[in-house]
Structure formats: C-alpha cells, structure tokens
Amino acid sequence: KMNSVETEALIRTFLSTNNSATQLLPNDILISSRGSFKAGLISYPQPTTIASSSVYIIRLTDLSFFPEFLAIYLNSERVQQYLDDESSGVVIRSLLKKTIEGIRIPLIPLYKQKQLVNLAQNTRALENLLTKKAFMIQTITNNTFLTL
C-alpha cells in the first residue's frame, strides 16, 4: 500500500514497560527525523508496537484530514523540499520537531482529499504495473538471447 508502513516486517522485541507516548495507534503517521524524510501511515499496528527515536509520530486529532491524505501530502515534492531546506547536518540530515510543526497543510474538503488519495493510489498501481511490464520485457529479451 502506498505511503504505508508494513508492520508485519518490523523487528519484534519484548518490553516490560509500556510508554504510551511512543506506542503506535491506527492511523498514526510516522516521519523520519534523519536521512530522507519520508512519511508512512500506520494502518493496523500490532499490539504494543512502538516508534523508535528516529521518527516523529503524527497523531491526528482534527477530523478535517484523512490520515492517508496527510501521508501523501508529507511525501509531496513541495513538503519534501521544505523539509530538506529546513533540515540541518552535512552527512546525515536531521529535522527538529518545530520544523514538522511548521508545515502548512492546506485545508481542503474531505471529498477532495479522498479524490487525491484515490488518484495517488491509482498512480502507484500504474507505476507498479509499468515496472512489472519492463521487467517482463527484459526477461523475454534475455531469454531470447539464451536460445540463440
């Protein structure tokens, strides 16, 4: 799924305490605080899944936004450029919490947000199909030369 985090693939650990501030909930959005600043939606976290210190948790309290829309917006070229411009560090770029808090999110109607989410999902599906097609063409070409 586009802009989502596959929680099944996360490393498992057992903790004796539970820090509710870092425990992930459905529809939380994670954004990396170091390196590349990609955002991902947590749809259905496993119980007691916690976030590492290298990500910020964005937990929506305003029902004016779909979490999927916000994750897509945070990964948009416009926001990624802003985050890159505001980040610090030479070798490994890092973000301050105030930079994340400074992101201006356009308030658009929920039905338009849903349309944008659908468009982004369809675009990603098309990109995946084109990648598979290119791979199949390359495989056919390679196999053709094997038979010569």
GROMACS .gro file of C-alpha atoms in nm:
model
  148
    1LYS     CA    1   0.000   0.000   0.000
    2MET     CA    2   0.123   0.344  -0.087
    3ASN     CA    3   0.268   0.561   0.191
    4SER     CA    4   0.210   0.292   0.449
    5VAL     CA    5   0.436   0.104   0.686
    6GLU     CA    6   0.431  -0.276   0.673
    7THR     CA    7   0.413  -0.352   1.045
    8GLU     CA    8   0.442  -0.728   0.992
    9ALA     CA    9   0.805  -0.679   0.883
   10LEU     CA   10   0.911  -0.481   1.188
   11ILE     CA   11   1.165  -0.620   1.434
   12ARG     CA   12   0.999  -0.771   1.741
   13THR     CA   13   1.112  -0.711   2.096
   14PHE     CA   14   0.957  -0.762   2.437
   15LEU     CA   15   0.944  -0.472   2.680
   16SER     CA   16   0.846  -0.488   3.042
   17THR     CA   17   0.711  -0.132   3.041
   18ASN     CA   18   0.472   0.046   2.810
   19ASN     CA   19   0.542   0.405   2.705
   20SER     CA   20   0.208   0.522   2.568
   21ALA     CA   21   0.369   0.828   2.403
   22THR     CA   22   0.562   0.607   2.161
   23GLN     CA   23   0.307   0.327   2.124
   24LEU     CA   24   0.161   0.333   1.774
   25LEU     CA   25  -0.211   0.356   1.713
   26PRO     CA   26  -0.415   0.302   1.397
   27ASN     CA   27  -0.382   0.597   1.156
   28ASP     CA   28  -0.065   0.732   1.313
   29ILE     CA   29   0.175   0.880   1.062
   30LEU     CA   30   0.547   0.833   1.106
   31ILE     CA   31   0.801   1.067   0.955
   32SER     CA   32   1.171   1.005   0.968
   33SER     CA   33   1.371   1.262   1.162
   34ARG     CA   34   1.704   1.167   0.999
   35GLY     CA   35   1.823   1.094   0.648
   36SER     CA   36   1.537   1.112   0.400
   37PHE     CA   37   1.220   1.249   0.550
   38LYS     CA   38   0.958   1.011   0.415
   39ALA     CA   39   0.624   0.968   0.588
   40GLY     CA   40   0.427   0.648   0.626
   41LEU     CA   41   0.082   0.563   0.755
   42ILE     CA   42   0.036   0.302   1.026
   43SER     CA   43  -0.298   0.142   0.942
   44TYR     CA   44  -0.317  -0.155   1.178
   45PRO     CA   45  -0.020  -0.175   1.415
   46GLN     CA   46   0.049  -0.492   1.604
   47PRO     CA   47  -0.029  -0.457   1.976
   48THR     CA   48   0.246  -0.279   2.168
   49THR     CA   49   0.423  -0.154   1.854
   50ILE     CA   50   0.640   0.141   1.948
   51ALA     CA   51   0.822   0.401   1.741
   52SER     CA   52   1.196   0.444   1.756
   53SER     CA   53   1.357   0.773   1.849
   54SER     CA   54   1.448   0.835   1.483
   55VAL     CA   55   1.087   0.904   1.381
   56TYR     CA   56   0.822   1.153   1.477
   57ILE     CA   57   0.467   1.032   1.539
   58ILE     CA   58   0.194   1.250   1.392
   59ARG     CA   59  -0.136   1.164   1.555
   60LEU     CA   60  -0.435   1.341   1.406
   61THR     CA   61  -0.681   1.492   1.648
   62ASP     CA   62  -0.852   1.706   1.385
   63LEU     CA   63  -1.112   1.518   1.180
   64SER     CA   64  -1.064   1.770   0.897
   65PHE     CA   65  -0.794   1.547   0.745
   66PHE     CA   66  -0.775   1.190   0.623
   67PRO     CA   67  -0.453   1.028   0.750
   68GLU     CA   68  -0.388   0.887   0.401
   69PHE     CA   69  -0.408   1.239   0.255
   70LEU     CA   70  -0.168   1.376   0.514
   71ALA     CA   71   0.087   1.098   0.448
   72ILE     CA   72   0.069   1.167   0.074
   73TYR     CA   73   0.098   1.542   0.132
   74LEU     CA   74   0.401   1.498   0.359
   75ASN     CA   75   0.570   1.297   0.082
   76SER     CA   76   0.486   1.556  -0.183
   77GLU     CA   77   0.768   1.736  -0.362
   78ARG     CA   78   0.664   2.066  -0.206
   79VAL     CA   79   0.682   1.944   0.154
   80GLN     CA   80   0.992   1.732   0.094
   81GLN     CA   81   1.170   2.042  -0.043
   82TYR     CA   82   1.063   2.242   0.264
   83LEU     CA   83   1.189   1.968   0.497
   84ASP     CA   84   1.517   1.944   0.310
   85ASP     CA   85   1.562   2.323   0.320
   86GLU     CA   86   1.489   2.335   0.694
   87SER     CA   87   1.698   2.031   0.791
   88SER     CA   88   2.045   2.050   0.939
   89GLY     CA   89   2.356   1.837   0.920
   90VAL     CA   90   2.610   1.777   0.649
   91VAL     CA   91   2.644   1.398   0.629
   92ILE     CA   92   2.314   1.290   0.785
   93ARG     CA   93   2.033   1.542   0.758
   94SER     CA   94   1.805   1.578   1.061
   95LEU     CA   95   1.480   1.756   1.142
   96LEU     CA   96   1.372   1.937   1.452
   97LYS     CA   97   1.020   1.890   1.587
   98LYS     CA   98   0.946   2.259   1.526
   99THR     CA   99   1.016   2.206   1.155
  100ILE     CA  100   0.746   1.937   1.139
  101GLU     CA  101   0.512   2.163   1.336
  102GLY     CA  102   0.579   2.444   1.086
  103ILE     CA  103   0.439   2.252   0.788
  104ARG     CA  104   0.137   2.432   0.646
  105ILE     CA  105  -0.131   2.183   0.545
  106PRO     CA  106  -0.398   2.306   0.306
  107LEU     CA  107  -0.748   2.264   0.445
  108ILE     CA  108  -0.943   2.116   0.158
  109PRO     CA  109  -1.279   1.939   0.171
  110LEU     CA  110  -1.271   1.572   0.271
  111TYR     CA  111  -1.420   1.459  -0.061
  112LYS     CA  112  -1.132   1.628  -0.247
  113GLN     CA  113  -0.881   1.470  -0.009
  114LYS     CA  114  -1.036   1.132  -0.089
  115GLN     CA  115  -1.010   1.205  -0.461
  116LEU     CA  116  -0.640   1.290  -0.420
  117VAL     CA  117  -0.582   0.972  -0.221
  118ASN     CA  118  -0.754   0.766  -0.492
  119LEU     CA  119  -0.552   0.940  -0.763
  120ALA     CA  120  -0.227   0.874  -0.578
  121GLN     CA  121  -0.319   0.508  -0.524
  122ASN     CA  122  -0.408   0.464  -0.891
  123THR     CA  123  -0.085   0.632  -0.996
  124ARG     CA  124   0.116   0.400  -0.770
  125ALA     CA  125  -0.068   0.095  -0.906
  126LEU     CA  126   0.008   0.208  -1.262
  127GLU     CA  127   0.376   0.263  -1.174
  128ASN     CA  128   0.391  -0.090  -1.031
  129LEU     CA  129   0.232  -0.237  -1.345
  130LEU     CA  130   0.476  -0.048  -1.569
  131THR     CA  131   0.770  -0.172  -1.361
  132LYS     CA  132   0.644  -0.531  -1.394
  133LYS     CA  133   0.595  -0.483  -1.767
  134ALA     CA  134   0.951  -0.351  -1.809
  135PHE     CA  135   1.083  -0.648  -1.610
  136MET     CA  136   0.887  -0.896  -1.825
  137ILE     CA  137   1.013  -0.735  -2.147
  138GLN     CA  138   1.370  -0.751  -2.019
  139THR     CA  139   1.323  -1.116  -1.918
  140ILE     CA  140   1.182  -1.205  -2.261
  141THR     CA  141   1.471  -1.026  -2.429
  142ASN     CA  142   1.728  -1.203  -2.212
  143ASN     CA  143   1.564  -1.542  -2.266
  144THR     CA  144   1.557  -1.483  -2.642
  145PHE     CA  145   1.935  -1.448  -2.644
  146LEU     CA  146   1.973  -1.764  -2.439
  147THR     CA  147   1.808  -1.966  -2.715
  148LEU     CA  148   2.045  -1.841  -2.991
   0.00000   0.00000   0.00000
